[in-house]
Amino acid sequence: MGVAVVKKASVRDVRRRNRALILRHVWLNSPTSRSEVGADTGLSAATVTNVMNELIAEGAVREGGFLESDGGRRRAIVSVAEDAALVVGADVGETQIAVKVFDLAFRPLASRVYPIKGRRIEVPEARAAIKAQVVSMLDELKTGSRRVLGLGLGVPGIVSSGRPLVHAEVVGWHGADFSGFSDELEIPFYIDNGAKSTTQAEMWYGAARGVEHGVMVLVGEGAGAGIITDGRLYRGYSSSAGEWGHTKISLDGPHCRCGRTGCVETFVGASAVLDQWRGPDETWLGRETEGVEAILSAWRDGDPAAHRAIDGVVSHLGLALSNLVNLYNPQEIIVGGWFGDRLAAELLPSLQAAVRQFALDQPGSEVVLVRSQLGPDAAVLGAATLPISQFIESGAGAERLNAPA
């Protein structure tokens, strides 16, 4: 029987870990103070001082001013150097590619939208569109790519954990290759499943902040989820965890875009609900958001067909969410996505009741459903967290801080 060898952490490993702990606190709690950093991270005052001085010299953090005092010693303010660099978030959605430039405090500075026709887009077109939008926005901001810490891209489907291959049947991508995109952009490039990156944004700045065990669900034309366990995003063996929209709730249900039948999204997606209301036609094709407002208006006016369709989506979504409750025992489910947000705004108590009806008694009674706090910008903001997360964890892109325009 072999003997397990435990590798002792090197001084470099410890320094990197301390840097990440401190920088993460500053990023998520800015403005803050050195004493608050120490209390949150459990690091000694000397360690906080040494690392903080390095971060200030690096240009990631700045110090200035004082926090309000309740009678004790005044605490110097420490905050993210928001103008030290830029980050870009891009999201491949169901009908468009949205791209935004943010400063390091995630304040939006410029934005562009590229429409997707027919719900399909070839990878070369997507790459070209993103690059053109980035160039256009940087020109608008009168700056260059050297000041961009990184570009994060959120995509539907599964992203390989090694080479950046995307398996997204819903947009027609089968092993779509994004290799070389960083060189093409002249910007560090990071890619992830859009539901996961959106969940990370919700964990940093939204309804999932401080949640140890939760699920973020996104409902639009399709459906996806991000799983939070022990306060971290759960990815699974090959980073495909969270493909909840393609779990099955019927053996002989409607045909799905993935090529199978009975998937969750075929019951709770926006077009599926509109079809339940008015029958399968193309009335709302490309105008699904208008269709959702129309069915909700008809539902409020007492239209029987609208009531049947809305009751159906509440029941099926409650059933699908109850499966997540039984599997993961979350303390909180955050409902988002453009259609999910509208359902949550109108029907959150009904969804909560449906979940409790179908879930096991104990976990069903414990879980709380809440509405996403980040709204329509959640996906793009989530994508922009990807380069920031890499910078926090490993210092990737640090040489770009305060680079000349």
Short mmCIF file of C-alpha atoms in Angstrom, two decimals:
data_model
loop_
_atom_site.label_atom_id
_atom_site.label_comp_id
_atom_site.label_asym_id
_atom_site.label_seq_id
_atom_site.Cartn_x
_atom_site.Cartn_y
_atom_site.Cartn_z
CA MET A 1 0.00 0.00 0.00
CA GLY A 2 1.47 3.37 -1.04
CA VAL A 3 2.13 6.17 1.38
CA ALA A 4 0.40 9.44 0.63
CA VAL A 5 2.83 12.32 0.25
CA VAL A 6 1.56 15.65 1.53
CA LYS A 7 3.22 18.52 -0.28
CA LYS A 8 4.16 21.34 2.04
CA ALA A 9 3.07 24.76 0.85
CA SER A 10 5.98 26.88 -0.31
CA VAL A 11 6.56 30.46 0.77
CA ARG A 12 5.40 31.52 -2.69
CA ASP A 13 2.16 29.51 -2.29
CA VAL A 14 1.47 31.15 1.08
CA ARG A 15 2.14 34.64 -0.31
CA ARG A 16 -0.12 34.00 -3.29
CA ARG A 17 -2.88 32.73 -1.00
CA ASN A 18 -2.57 35.73 1.32
CA ARG A 19 -2.59 38.11 -1.63
CA ALA A 20 -5.74 36.50 -3.01
CA LEU A 21 -7.52 36.59 0.36
CA ILE A 22 -6.74 40.27 0.88
CA LEU A 23 -7.45 41.35 -2.67
CA ARG A 24 -10.74 39.44 -2.76
CA HIS A 25 -11.85 41.19 0.44
CA VAL A 26 -10.94 44.61 -0.95
CA TRP A 27 -12.69 43.92 -4.26
CA LEU A 28 -15.91 42.73 -2.68
CA ASN A 29 -16.02 45.17 0.24
CA SER A 30 -14.48 48.36 -1.15
CA PRO A 31 -14.16 50.83 0.52
CA THR A 32 -12.76 49.02 3.51
CA SER A 33 -9.86 49.31 5.97
CA ARG A 34 -6.79 47.29 6.88
CA SER A 35 -8.35 46.32 10.21
CA GLU A 36 -11.47 45.03 8.44
CA VAL A 37 -9.29 43.07 6.02
CA GLY A 38 -7.50 41.44 8.96
CA ALA A 39 -10.74 40.62 10.75
CA ASP A 40 -12.28 39.07 7.62
CA THR A 41 -9.25 37.08 6.47
CA GLY A 42 -7.83 36.10 9.85
CA LEU A 43 -4.37 37.27 8.77
CA SER A 44 -2.03 39.10 11.11
CA ALA A 45 -1.70 42.87 11.02
CA ALA A 46 1.89 42.52 9.80
CA THR A 47 0.85 40.26 6.90
CA VAL A 48 -2.00 42.57 5.92
CA THR A 49 0.35 45.56 6.00
CA ASN A 50 3.02 43.86 3.88
CA VAL A 51 0.61 42.54 1.26
CA MET A 52 -1.40 45.75 1.18
CA ASN A 53 1.73 47.80 0.58
CA GLU A 54 2.61 45.49 -2.32
CA LEU A 55 -0.86 45.88 -3.82
CA ILE A 56 -0.66 49.66 -3.51
CA ALA A 57 2.74 49.65 -5.21
CA GLU A 58 1.35 47.35 -7.91
CA GLY A 59 -1.46 49.82 -8.55
CA ALA A 60 -4.40 47.50 -7.82
CA VAL A 61 -5.35 49.18 -4.55
CA ARG A 62 -5.16 52.74 -3.27
CA GLU A 63 -5.38 54.25 0.17
CA GLY A 64 -6.80 57.64 1.05
CA GLY A 65 -9.32 59.29 3.35
CA PHE A 66 -10.82 57.85 6.51
CA LEU A 67 -13.85 55.77 7.41
CA GLU A 68 -16.36 57.17 9.88
CA SER A 69 -15.32 56.48 13.48
CA ASP A 70 -17.61 55.59 16.39
CA GLY A 71 -15.20 57.11 18.85
CA GLY A 72 -12.18 54.89 18.34
CA ARG A 73 -9.14 55.38 16.16
CA ARG A 74 -9.89 56.59 12.64
CA ARG A 75 -9.40 53.93 9.97
CA ALA A 76 -7.75 54.77 6.66
CA ILE A 77 -9.83 53.85 3.61
CA VAL A 78 -8.53 51.13 1.31
CA SER A 79 -10.27 50.67 -2.03
CA VAL A 80 -9.92 49.21 -5.50
CA ALA A 81 -8.02 51.51 -7.86
CA GLU A 82 -11.00 51.61 -10.18
CA ASP A 83 -9.30 53.59 -12.96
CA ALA A 84 -6.10 51.50 -13.06
CA ALA A 85 -7.40 49.33 -15.90
CA LEU A 86 -10.50 48.20 -17.77
CA VAL A 87 -12.29 44.87 -18.07
CA VAL A 88 -14.62 43.67 -20.80
CA GLY A 89 -17.60 41.38 -20.40
CA ALA A 90 -19.27 39.70 -23.37
CA ASP A 91 -22.25 37.36 -23.35
CA VAL A 92 -23.56 35.18 -26.17
CA GLY A 93 -27.26 35.17 -25.50
CA GLU A 94 -30.24 33.70 -27.29
CA THR A 95 -30.86 36.68 -29.58
CA GLN A 96 -27.75 38.85 -29.28
CA ILE A 97 -24.15 39.21 -28.23
CA ALA A 98 -23.85 41.92 -25.59
CA VAL A 99 -20.47 43.48 -24.83
CA LYS A 100 -19.61 46.06 -22.16
CA VAL A 101 -16.48 47.78 -20.92
CA PHE A 102 -16.23 48.34 -17.16
CA ASP A 103 -13.73 50.01 -14.88
CA LEU A 104 -12.32 47.94 -12.04
CA ALA A 105 -15.23 48.92 -9.78
CA PHE A 106 -17.56 47.38 -12.39
CA ARG A 107 -19.02 50.70 -13.43
CA PRO A 108 -20.11 50.42 -17.10
CA LEU A 109 -18.27 52.79 -19.44
CA ALA A 110 -19.41 51.68 -22.90
CA SER A 111 -21.68 49.01 -24.39
CA ARG A 112 -22.58 47.42 -27.72
CA VAL A 113 -25.10 44.82 -28.89
CA TYR A 114 -24.80 42.53 -31.93
CA PRO A 115 -28.07 40.83 -32.96
CA ILE A 116 -28.12 37.10 -33.69
CA LYS A 117 -30.44 36.18 -36.54
CA GLY A 118 -32.26 32.89 -36.47
CA ARG A 119 -30.81 31.86 -33.08
CA ARG A 120 -27.70 30.51 -34.79
CA ILE A 121 -24.33 32.13 -35.26
CA GLU A 122 -21.10 30.69 -36.60
CA VAL A 123 -18.05 31.00 -34.37
CA PRO A 124 -16.02 33.11 -36.85
CA GLU A 125 -18.89 35.60 -37.02
CA ALA A 126 -19.17 35.68 -33.23
CA ARG A 127 -15.43 36.24 -32.83
CA ALA A 128 -15.42 38.99 -35.45
CA ALA A 129 -18.43 40.69 -33.87
CA ILE A 130 -16.92 40.69 -30.39
CA LYS A 131 -13.59 42.00 -31.67
CA ALA A 132 -15.28 44.78 -33.66
CA GLN A 133 -17.35 45.83 -30.67
CA VAL A 134 -14.31 45.91 -28.39
CA VAL A 135 -12.31 47.99 -30.88
CA SER A 136 -15.24 50.37 -31.29
CA MET A 137 -15.70 50.87 -27.54
CA LEU A 138 -12.00 51.37 -26.86
CA ASP A 139 -11.92 53.96 -29.64
CA GLU A 140 -14.91 55.65 -28.02
CA LEU A 141 -13.07 55.69 -24.69
CA LYS A 142 -9.88 56.90 -26.40
CA THR A 143 -7.79 54.11 -24.99
CA GLY A 144 -6.05 50.98 -26.22
CA SER A 145 -6.07 47.25 -25.57
CA ARG A 146 -2.98 47.48 -23.33
CA ARG A 147 -5.16 48.96 -20.57
CA VAL A 148 -7.63 46.04 -20.63
CA LEU A 149 -7.03 43.55 -17.84
CA GLY A 150 -8.96 40.90 -19.75
CA LEU A 151 -12.09 39.98 -21.63
CA GLY A 152 -14.50 37.44 -20.17
CA LEU A 153 -16.96 35.66 -22.43
CA GLY A 154 -20.09 33.88 -21.20
CA VAL A 155 -21.53 31.29 -23.57
CA PRO A 156 -24.42 28.80 -23.51
CA GLY A 157 -23.53 25.15 -23.12
CA ILE A 158 -20.47 23.33 -21.86
CA VAL A 159 -16.96 24.81 -21.91
CA SER A 160 -14.05 22.37 -21.82
CA SER A 161 -11.78 22.87 -18.83
CA GLY A 162 -8.60 22.69 -20.96
CA ARG A 163 -8.62 23.91 -24.56
CA PRO A 164 -11.41 26.51 -24.99
CA LEU A 165 -13.94 24.32 -26.80
CA VAL A 166 -17.64 25.10 -26.48
CA HIS A 167 -20.39 22.52 -26.85
CA ALA A 168 -23.56 24.57 -27.21
CA GLU A 169 -26.18 22.77 -29.25
CA VAL A 170 -28.71 25.56 -28.72
CA VAL A 171 -26.68 27.93 -30.95
CA GLY A 172 -25.31 25.21 -33.21
CA TRP A 173 -21.83 24.91 -31.70
CA HIS A 174 -20.29 21.44 -31.51
CA GLY A 175 -16.77 21.71 -30.17
CA ALA A 176 -16.51 25.36 -31.22
CA ASP A 177 -12.87 26.43 -30.86
CA PHE A 178 -11.91 29.76 -29.31
CA SER A 179 -8.17 29.06 -29.35
CA GLY A 180 -6.06 32.05 -30.33
CA PHE A 181 -8.76 34.59 -29.52
CA SER A 182 -6.55 36.27 -26.92
CA ASP A 183 -3.86 36.91 -29.55
CA GLU A 184 -6.49 38.12 -31.98
CA LEU A 185 -7.86 40.59 -29.44
CA GLU A 186 -4.44 41.47 -27.96
CA ILE A 187 -6.24 41.08 -24.64
CA PRO A 188 -6.17 38.20 -22.12
CA PHE A 189 -9.25 36.09 -22.81
CA TYR A 190 -11.32 33.90 -20.47
CA ILE A 191 -14.43 31.89 -21.29
CA ASP A 192 -17.05 30.11 -19.19
CA ASN A 193 -20.61 28.91 -19.25
CA GLY A 194 -22.88 31.95 -18.94
CA ALA A 195 -24.95 30.54 -16.09
CA LYS A 196 -21.78 29.93 -14.06
CA SER A 197 -20.33 33.38 -14.69
CA THR A 198 -23.69 34.97 -13.88
CA THR A 199 -23.82 32.97 -10.66
CA GLN A 200 -20.38 34.30 -9.76
CA ALA A 201 -21.60 37.87 -10.27
CA GLU A 202 -24.63 37.17 -8.10
CA MET A 203 -22.30 35.74 -5.42
CA TRP A 204 -20.10 38.84 -5.54
CA TYR A 205 -22.68 41.60 -5.81
CA GLY A 206 -26.21 40.22 -5.79
CA ALA A 207 -28.73 38.02 -4.02
CA ALA A 208 -26.27 35.14 -3.52
CA ARG A 209 -23.75 37.23 -1.60
CA GLY A 210 -22.81 35.34 1.56
CA VAL A 211 -24.81 32.25 0.54
CA GLU A 212 -23.01 29.01 1.39
CA HIS A 213 -25.41 26.61 -0.35
CA GLY A 214 -27.57 27.91 -3.16
CA VAL A 215 -28.66 27.63 -6.76
CA MET A 216 -28.91 30.39 -9.35
CA VAL A 217 -31.37 29.53 -12.12
CA LEU A 218 -31.60 31.41 -15.39
CA VAL A 219 -34.74 31.11 -17.48
CA GLY A 220 -35.14 32.65 -20.91
CA GLU A 221 -35.76 30.73 -24.10
CA GLY A 222 -33.76 28.02 -22.40
CA ALA A 223 -32.77 27.33 -18.82
CA GLY A 224 -29.54 26.85 -16.92
CA ALA A 225 -28.23 26.87 -13.38
CA GLY A 226 -25.19 27.62 -11.26
CA ILE A 227 -24.66 25.54 -8.14
CA ILE A 228 -23.10 27.09 -5.02
CA THR A 229 -21.70 24.70 -2.43
CA ASP A 230 -19.64 25.72 0.61
CA GLY A 231 -19.64 29.26 -0.77
CA ARG A 232 -17.98 28.26 -4.05
CA LEU A 233 -19.19 27.57 -7.55
CA TYR A 234 -19.57 23.85 -8.19
CA ARG A 235 -18.34 22.72 -11.61
CA GLY A 236 -18.36 18.95 -11.61
CA TYR A 237 -15.89 16.55 -13.20
CA SER A 238 -15.57 18.29 -16.58
CA SER A 239 -17.17 21.64 -15.75
CA SER A 240 -20.61 20.69 -17.10
CA ALA A 241 -22.48 20.83 -13.78
CA GLY A 242 -25.56 23.04 -13.96
CA GLU A 243 -27.07 21.91 -17.28
CA TRP A 244 -30.39 21.85 -15.46
CA GLY A 245 -32.38 22.99 -18.49
CA HIS A 246 -31.64 19.64 -20.12
CA THR A 247 -32.62 17.46 -17.21
CA LYS A 248 -35.83 15.59 -17.99
CA ILE A 249 -39.23 15.98 -16.38
CA SER A 250 -41.12 13.93 -18.98
CA LEU A 251 -40.41 10.77 -20.96
CA ASP A 252 -42.55 11.83 -23.91
CA GLY A 253 -42.50 15.62 -23.61
CA PRO A 254 -41.84 18.22 -26.30
CA HIS A 255 -38.83 17.99 -28.59
CA CYS A 256 -35.88 20.08 -27.33
CA ARG A 257 -33.24 22.05 -29.20
CA CYS A 258 -30.65 19.63 -27.81
CA GLY A 259 -32.20 16.86 -29.90
CA ARG A 260 -33.92 15.06 -27.03
CA THR A 261 -37.37 15.23 -25.49
CA GLY A 262 -38.89 16.18 -22.17
CA CYS A 263 -36.20 18.69 -21.09
CA VAL A 264 -37.01 21.30 -18.46
CA GLU A 265 -36.59 24.14 -20.92
CA THR A 266 -39.29 22.73 -23.22
CA PHE A 267 -41.80 23.35 -20.43
CA VAL A 268 -40.52 26.57 -18.82
CA GLY A 269 -38.82 28.46 -21.68
CA ALA A 270 -40.54 31.62 -22.89
CA SER A 271 -41.52 30.30 -26.34
CA ALA A 272 -42.85 27.07 -24.82
CA VAL A 273 -45.14 29.06 -22.53
CA LEU A 274 -46.30 31.33 -25.36
CA ASP A 275 -47.11 28.25 -27.44
CA GLN A 276 -49.16 26.90 -24.55
CA TRP A 277 -51.11 30.15 -24.58
CA ARG A 278 -51.72 30.80 -28.27
CA GLY A 279 -50.73 27.54 -29.93
CA PRO A 280 -47.58 26.89 -31.97
CA ASP A 281 -47.18 29.80 -34.40
CA GLU A 282 -44.57 32.42 -35.18
CA THR A 283 -46.46 35.42 -33.82
CA TRP A 284 -43.80 36.19 -31.24
CA LEU A 285 -40.74 34.87 -33.08
CA GLY A 286 -37.97 37.37 -32.38
CA ARG A 287 -40.36 39.32 -30.16
CA GLU A 288 -40.53 36.96 -27.19
CA THR A 289 -40.12 39.71 -24.60
CA GLU A 290 -43.22 41.44 -26.03
CA GLY A 291 -45.02 38.11 -25.99
CA VAL A 292 -44.23 37.57 -22.32
CA GLU A 293 -45.60 41.00 -21.44
CA ALA A 294 -48.71 40.21 -23.48
CA ILE A 295 -49.41 36.90 -21.76
CA LEU A 296 -48.83 38.42 -18.33
CA SER A 297 -51.24 41.23 -19.18
CA ALA A 298 -53.83 38.70 -20.38
CA TRP A 299 -53.27 36.65 -17.21
CA ARG A 300 -53.89 39.72 -15.05
CA ASP A 301 -57.07 40.41 -17.07
CA GLY A 302 -58.37 36.92 -16.36
CA ASP A 303 -57.92 35.33 -19.80
CA PRO A 304 -58.52 31.56 -19.26
CA ALA A 305 -55.91 30.45 -21.83
CA ALA A 306 -53.29 32.73 -20.27
CA HIS A 307 -54.16 31.37 -16.84
CA ARG A 308 -53.70 27.79 -18.04
CA ALA A 309 -50.32 28.62 -19.56
CA ILE A 310 -49.10 30.54 -16.51
CA ASP A 311 -50.37 27.86 -14.13
CA GLY A 312 -48.51 25.34 -16.27
CA VAL A 313 -45.18 27.15 -16.14
CA VAL A 314 -45.51 27.67 -12.37
CA SER A 315 -46.17 23.96 -11.85
CA HIS A 316 -43.42 22.74 -14.19
CA LEU A 317 -40.87 25.27 -12.94
CA GLY A 318 -41.77 24.42 -9.35
CA LEU A 319 -41.29 20.73 -10.15
CA ALA A 320 -37.94 21.35 -11.84
CA LEU A 321 -36.74 23.51 -8.96
CA SER A 322 -37.89 20.91 -6.42
CA ASN A 323 -35.54 18.42 -8.07
CA LEU A 324 -32.68 20.84 -7.39
CA VAL A 325 -33.88 21.17 -3.80
CA ASN A 326 -33.93 17.42 -3.30
CA LEU A 327 -30.50 16.98 -4.93
CA TYR A 328 -28.54 19.90 -3.45
CA ASN A 329 -30.45 21.03 -0.34
CA PRO A 330 -29.89 24.76 -1.04
CA GLN A 331 -30.71 27.44 1.49
CA GLU A 332 -31.64 29.79 -1.34
CA ILE A 333 -32.65 29.65 -5.00
CA ILE A 334 -32.09 32.86 -6.97
CA VAL A 335 -34.40 33.18 -9.97
CA GLY A 336 -33.01 35.18 -12.88
CA GLY A 337 -32.70 35.34 -16.65
CA TRP A 338 -34.92 37.71 -18.63
CA PHE A 339 -38.01 35.46 -18.46
CA GLY A 340 -37.25 34.12 -15.00
CA ASP A 341 -36.98 37.67 -13.71
CA ARG A 342 -40.46 38.51 -15.01
CA LEU A 343 -41.89 35.33 -13.49
CA ALA A 344 -40.22 36.11 -10.17
CA ALA A 345 -41.53 39.69 -10.22
CA GLU A 346 -45.12 38.48 -10.71
CA LEU A 347 -45.27 34.99 -9.27
CA LEU A 348 -42.55 34.37 -6.70
CA PRO A 349 -44.94 33.29 -3.89
CA SER A 350 -46.66 30.85 -6.27
CA LEU A 351 -43.30 29.41 -7.34
CA GLN A 352 -42.28 29.05 -3.70
CA ALA A 353 -45.51 27.18 -2.99
CA ALA A 354 -45.00 24.89 -6.00
CA VAL A 355 -41.47 24.04 -4.89
CA ARG A 356 -42.71 23.13 -1.43
CA GLN A 357 -45.49 21.04 -2.94
CA PHE A 358 -43.09 18.86 -4.93
CA ALA A 359 -39.92 18.84 -2.80
CA LEU A 360 -39.25 16.68 0.23
CA ASP A 361 -40.76 18.26 3.32
CA GLN A 362 -37.61 19.24 5.21
CA PRO A 363 -35.45 20.75 2.44
CA GLY A 364 -38.59 22.17 0.78
CA SER A 365 -39.59 24.03 3.93
CA GLU A 366 -36.06 25.40 4.41
CA VAL A 367 -35.30 26.76 0.95
CA VAL A 368 -36.18 30.37 0.10
CA LEU A 369 -36.76 31.62 -3.45
CA VAL A 370 -35.54 35.15 -4.22
CA ARG A 371 -35.37 37.32 -7.30
CA SER A 372 -32.01 38.15 -8.88
CA GLN A 373 -30.72 41.56 -7.82
CA LEU A 374 -28.54 42.22 -10.88
CA GLY A 375 -31.26 42.50 -13.52
CA PRO A 376 -30.65 42.44 -17.28
CA ASP A 377 -26.92 43.25 -16.96
CA ALA A 378 -26.22 40.12 -14.89
CA ALA A 379 -24.84 38.00 -17.75
CA VAL A 380 -22.41 40.61 -19.07
CA LEU A 381 -21.35 41.59 -15.55
CA GLY A 382 -20.80 37.92 -14.79
CA ALA A 383 -18.56 37.55 -17.82
CA ALA A 384 -16.53 40.57 -16.69
CA THR A 385 -15.86 38.87 -13.35
CA LEU A 386 -13.81 36.19 -15.15
CA PRO A 387 -10.65 38.30 -15.72
CA ILE A 388 -11.04 39.90 -12.30
CA SER A 389 -11.23 36.47 -10.67
CA GLN A 390 -8.05 35.39 -12.49
CA PHE A 391 -6.30 38.57 -11.42
CA ILE A 392 -7.31 38.05 -7.78
CA GLU A 393 -6.30 34.40 -7.68
CA SER A 394 -3.06 34.51 -9.68
CA GLY A 395 -2.19 38.11 -10.49
CA ALA A 396 -2.89 37.51 -14.20
CA GLY A 397 -2.74 40.78 -16.12
CA ALA A 398 -1.07 42.79 -13.33
CA GLU A 399 1.38 44.25 -15.85
CA ARG A 400 -1.55 46.00 -17.53
CA LEU A 401 -2.41 48.11 -14.49
CA ASN A 402 -1.86 51.81 -15.20
CA ALA A 403 -0.52 51.00 -18.67
CA PRO A 404 -0.40 54.01 -21.03
CA ALA A 405 -3.44 54.45 -23.24
#
